[in-house]
Amino acid sequence: MRLKLEQYFGFQARGTDWRTEILAGLTTFITMAYIIFVNPAILHETGMPIAAVTAATCLCAAFGSILMGALANYPLALAPGMGLNAYFTYTVVKAMHVPWQTALGAVFLSGIIFLILTFTGIRQLLVSAIPHQLHAAVAGGIGLFIAFIGFRNAGIIVPNPATTVSLGNLHTPTTALALFGLILIAVLQVLRVRAAMLIGVLGTMAAGLACGQVHWAPVPYHLAALGETAFRLDLRGALRIGAAEIVFVFFFVDLFDNIGTLVAVSERAGLMTPDHQIPRLNRIFFADATATIVGSLTGTSTVTSYIESSAGVAAGGRTGVTAIVTGLLFAVALFIAPLVGAIPSFATAPALILVGGLMVTGLGQIEWKDPVIAIPAFLTVTTIPLTWSIADGLSFGLTSYAALEVLTGRAKRSSWMLYILATLFLMRFFFLHRS
C-alpha cells in the first residue's frame, strides 16, 4: 500500500519522501491556522454564531485541502479566503444590508459557476492566457505581499499617518520575539535544516510562553453548533437581480486570487511544465469549486487556495500529501480549535517574512530589458502588496500587458483570450469600485 501511494503521488519523480511531506503539511497548517479564529471573528459581525462558523471553517478547510491533495496531487491548502470574508461581512451584509443567509446563497451560486467554467474548459483557458513571463512577477509580488503581512504581524512595520508606514517599536516584547524567530529560521535555513520553518515557529512560540506573551482564552465551543449555519443559505434571495452583482464579485475575486496563488505556488514548487503549463489544472479547479460549494452549505464565505501553502513548499512539500496532512490537521482542529488558537501571530510572522523572501528570487527570470514585459511585471510586483490584493496586482499587470501589445501593434489573433481576460479585469475594477 505504501509503495502504491508513493507511486500515485510521484514521490520519486518529485524528489520527496513521507517525512518531508508530513513536515511540509504541518508547516502549512501552522502558518494558516490563524484562519480558524480570524474568519469566525469577521463573519460573526454579520450575526452568524461564532461557534458554528468556527466549525464550518475547520470543516471546509479540511475537506478542500484533502480533496486538493488526493484528487489533484498538489501541495495547495484551501480555506475561507481573507478579503473575501471581509467583502462578505462589511460590504454585502453590513453596507448593502443583505442577510447573511442570502450572502451564503451568493457564495453557493459563485461555486456553481466555477464548476461550470471548469467543466467547459473556460477557466483553464483564462489561466493559460496569462503570459508565462508574468508568472515570476506574480510570484514575486505575492512574496512581497506575504512578507509585508509578516512584518506587520511582527510589529516591525506599523501604520504612520505621515508616511503611511514606519518602523515599529523593536523593544515591544512580541516584536522582539518575532525578531528572535526571524534569526532562528534564517540560521536554520543557512544550515539547510528542512524543518526550519516549523522549528522556527514552534521555537518562537515556546519563547513566548516562557516570557508570558502567549495568552490563551478558550471560548465555549461544540461541534453540534454547526447546525446553526449549515444549510441555512437563501438561494431564492441570491437569485434576485439585486444579488447578481454580489455573485459577480465573489466569482471574479476568487478566480483571480486563485490564478495568482496557483501560479506562485507552482513556480516555487517547480511544478510547471517546460511549456509553462500547470498540470492537472482541471482537477485543481474542481477541488477549489467544490470546496466553495461545501463552504457555503456549512456556513462560511468563499473557500480559496492559500498563499501560505508556500510555507509548506519552502519546507520541501511537492505532492498532494502536503495538502492532505494540512487537511487532516484542520479536521483535528474541529475538536481542539481553542488549543490551536494558542499559536500567536508573532510566532508565524517570521515564517511569512522569509517565505516571501524566497519567492522574490524568481524575479531574475523576467526580461527587464524588454519594456513590454518589464512594465507589466513592475506593476504586478508593486501593486500586489500596495493594494493588499493579489487580484488587483494581477489585474494591473495583465491589463497593462494587453494594452501595450494592442497600442504598439503587437496584437496577435492567437492571443484573443488574453484580451478577453484584460477586458474582464477592467470590468472587475468597475464592479469593485461600485461596491
Short mmCIF file of C-alpha atoms in Angstrom, two decimals, residues 190-337:
data_model
loop_
_atom_site.label_atom_id
_atom_site.label_comp_id
_atom_site.label_asym_id
_atom_site.label_seq_id
_atom_site.Cartn_x
_atom_site.Cartn_y
_atom_site.Cartn_z
CA VAL A 190 21.66 28.53 6.19
CA LEU A 191 22.36 25.19 7.85
CA ARG A 192 19.91 23.61 5.35
CA VAL A 193 17.58 22.21 8.02
CA ARG A 194 14.45 21.05 6.11
CA ALA A 195 12.10 21.77 9.00
CA ALA A 196 13.49 25.28 9.53
CA MET A 197 10.09 26.99 9.24
CA LEU A 198 8.34 24.60 11.60
CA ILE A 199 11.13 24.65 14.19
CA GLY A 200 11.26 28.44 13.98
CA VAL A 201 7.53 28.89 14.55
CA LEU A 202 7.38 26.40 17.43
CA GLY A 203 10.62 27.75 18.93
CA THR A 204 9.30 31.32 18.85
CA MET A 205 6.04 30.19 20.42
CA ALA A 206 7.96 28.36 23.16
CA ALA A 207 9.99 31.51 23.84
CA GLY A 208 6.73 33.47 24.01
CA LEU A 209 5.33 31.03 26.54
CA ALA A 210 8.46 31.38 28.67
CA CYS A 211 8.14 35.19 28.55
CA GLY A 212 4.42 35.21 29.32
CA GLN A 213 3.46 36.63 25.91
CA VAL A 214 1.17 33.78 24.81
CA HIS A 215 -2.34 34.42 26.10
CA TRP A 216 -4.87 31.63 25.75
CA ALA A 217 -8.53 32.45 26.31
CA PRO A 218 -10.70 29.49 25.18
CA VAL A 219 -14.34 30.17 24.30
CA PRO A 220 -17.31 27.81 24.63
CA TYR A 221 -17.32 25.55 21.56
CA HIS A 222 -19.07 22.39 20.47
CA LEU A 223 -19.22 20.68 17.08
CA ALA A 224 -23.01 20.42 17.15
CA ALA A 225 -23.13 24.21 16.81
CA LEU A 226 -22.55 23.72 13.07
CA GLY A 227 -26.28 23.17 12.70
CA GLU A 228 -26.89 26.88 13.33
CA THR A 229 -25.43 27.80 9.92
CA ALA A 230 -25.42 24.54 7.92
CA PHE A 231 -27.91 24.57 5.01
CA ARG A 232 -29.24 27.98 6.09
CA LEU A 233 -28.37 29.65 2.77
CA ASP A 234 -31.10 31.53 0.90
CA LEU A 235 -30.80 30.67 -2.79
CA ARG A 236 -34.05 32.35 -3.76
CA GLY A 237 -32.87 35.63 -2.31
CA ALA A 238 -29.48 35.31 -4.00
CA LEU A 239 -31.13 34.78 -7.39
CA ARG A 240 -32.82 38.16 -7.23
CA ILE A 241 -31.46 40.85 -9.55
CA GLY A 242 -30.04 42.81 -6.61
CA ALA A 243 -27.72 39.93 -5.72
CA ALA A 244 -26.34 39.46 -9.24
CA GLU A 245 -23.51 41.92 -8.62
CA ILE A 246 -22.61 40.12 -5.37
CA VAL A 247 -22.30 36.79 -7.20
CA PHE A 248 -20.24 38.53 -9.89
CA VAL A 249 -17.73 39.92 -7.39
CA PHE A 250 -17.44 36.66 -5.45
CA PHE A 251 -16.73 34.88 -8.71
CA PHE A 252 -14.14 37.24 -10.16
CA VAL A 253 -12.23 37.97 -6.98
CA ASP A 254 -11.91 34.28 -6.21
CA LEU A 255 -11.00 33.44 -9.81
CA PHE A 256 -8.16 35.94 -9.99
CA ASP A 257 -6.90 35.34 -6.45
CA ASN A 258 -6.71 31.63 -7.29
CA ILE A 259 -4.82 32.29 -10.51
CA GLY A 260 -2.23 34.37 -8.68
CA THR A 261 -1.79 31.90 -5.83
CA LEU A 262 -1.70 28.87 -8.13
CA VAL A 263 0.95 30.38 -10.38
CA ALA A 264 3.08 31.47 -7.42
CA VAL A 265 2.98 28.11 -5.62
CA SER A 266 3.53 26.17 -8.85
CA GLU A 267 6.55 28.29 -9.75
CA ARG A 268 8.02 27.94 -6.27
CA ALA A 269 7.47 24.15 -6.18
CA GLY A 270 8.87 23.65 -9.69
CA LEU A 271 5.63 22.03 -10.85
CA MET A 272 5.27 24.00 -14.08
CA THR A 273 5.79 22.03 -17.29
CA PRO A 274 8.58 23.12 -19.70
CA ASP A 275 5.98 24.96 -21.81
CA HIS A 276 4.81 26.90 -18.70
CA GLN A 277 1.59 24.96 -18.21
CA ILE A 278 0.15 23.83 -14.86
CA PRO A 279 -0.59 20.07 -14.94
CA ARG A 280 -3.95 18.69 -13.76
CA LEU A 281 -5.44 22.18 -13.82
CA ASN A 282 -9.00 20.89 -14.25
CA ARG A 283 -8.67 18.80 -11.07
CA ILE A 284 -7.25 21.76 -9.15
CA PHE A 285 -10.17 23.96 -10.16
CA PHE A 286 -12.70 21.20 -9.47
CA ALA A 287 -11.38 20.84 -5.91
CA ASP A 288 -11.50 24.60 -5.39
CA ALA A 289 -15.03 24.98 -6.74
CA THR A 290 -16.35 22.01 -4.77
CA ALA A 291 -14.80 23.35 -1.55
CA THR A 292 -16.53 26.70 -2.11
CA ILE A 293 -19.89 24.95 -2.51
CA VAL A 294 -19.29 22.91 0.67
CA GLY A 295 -18.26 26.08 2.49
CA SER A 296 -21.50 27.85 1.57
CA LEU A 297 -23.55 24.82 2.63
CA THR A 298 -21.83 24.58 6.03
CA GLY A 299 -21.84 28.31 6.70
CA THR A 300 -18.79 30.28 5.61
CA SER A 301 -17.64 32.59 2.84
CA THR A 302 -15.79 31.61 -0.35
CA VAL A 303 -13.09 28.95 0.01
CA THR A 304 -9.91 29.62 -1.92
CA SER A 305 -6.32 28.43 -2.25
CA TYR A 306 -3.97 29.85 0.37
CA ILE A 307 -0.68 31.56 -0.37
CA GLU A 308 0.54 30.23 2.99
CA SER A 309 0.90 26.94 1.10
CA SER A 310 4.21 28.46 0.01
CA ALA A 311 5.49 27.87 3.55
CA GLY A 312 4.93 24.15 3.10
CA VAL A 313 6.53 24.24 -0.33
CA ALA A 314 9.53 26.05 1.15
CA ALA A 315 9.74 23.22 3.70
CA GLY A 316 10.02 20.72 0.85
CA GLY A 317 6.39 19.83 0.11
CA ARG A 318 5.95 18.78 -3.52
CA THR A 319 2.93 16.45 -3.64
CA GLY A 320 -0.69 16.25 -2.57
CA VAL A 321 0.36 14.56 0.68
CA THR A 322 1.32 18.02 1.98
CA ALA A 323 -2.24 19.29 1.40
CA ILE A 324 -3.78 16.09 2.83
CA VAL A 325 -1.76 16.42 6.04
CA THR A 326 -2.85 20.06 6.32
CA GLY A 327 -6.47 19.00 5.80
CA LEU A 328 -6.26 16.26 8.42
CA LEU A 329 -4.92 18.79 10.93
CA PHE A 330 -7.88 21.06 10.17
CA ALA A 331 -10.13 18.05 10.82
CA VAL A 332 -8.45 17.56 14.20
CA ALA A 333 -8.90 21.27 14.85
CA LEU A 334 -12.65 20.71 14.64
CA PHE A 335 -12.38 19.23 18.10
CA ILE A 336 -9.49 21.22 19.59
CA ALA A 337 -9.97 24.61 17.95
#
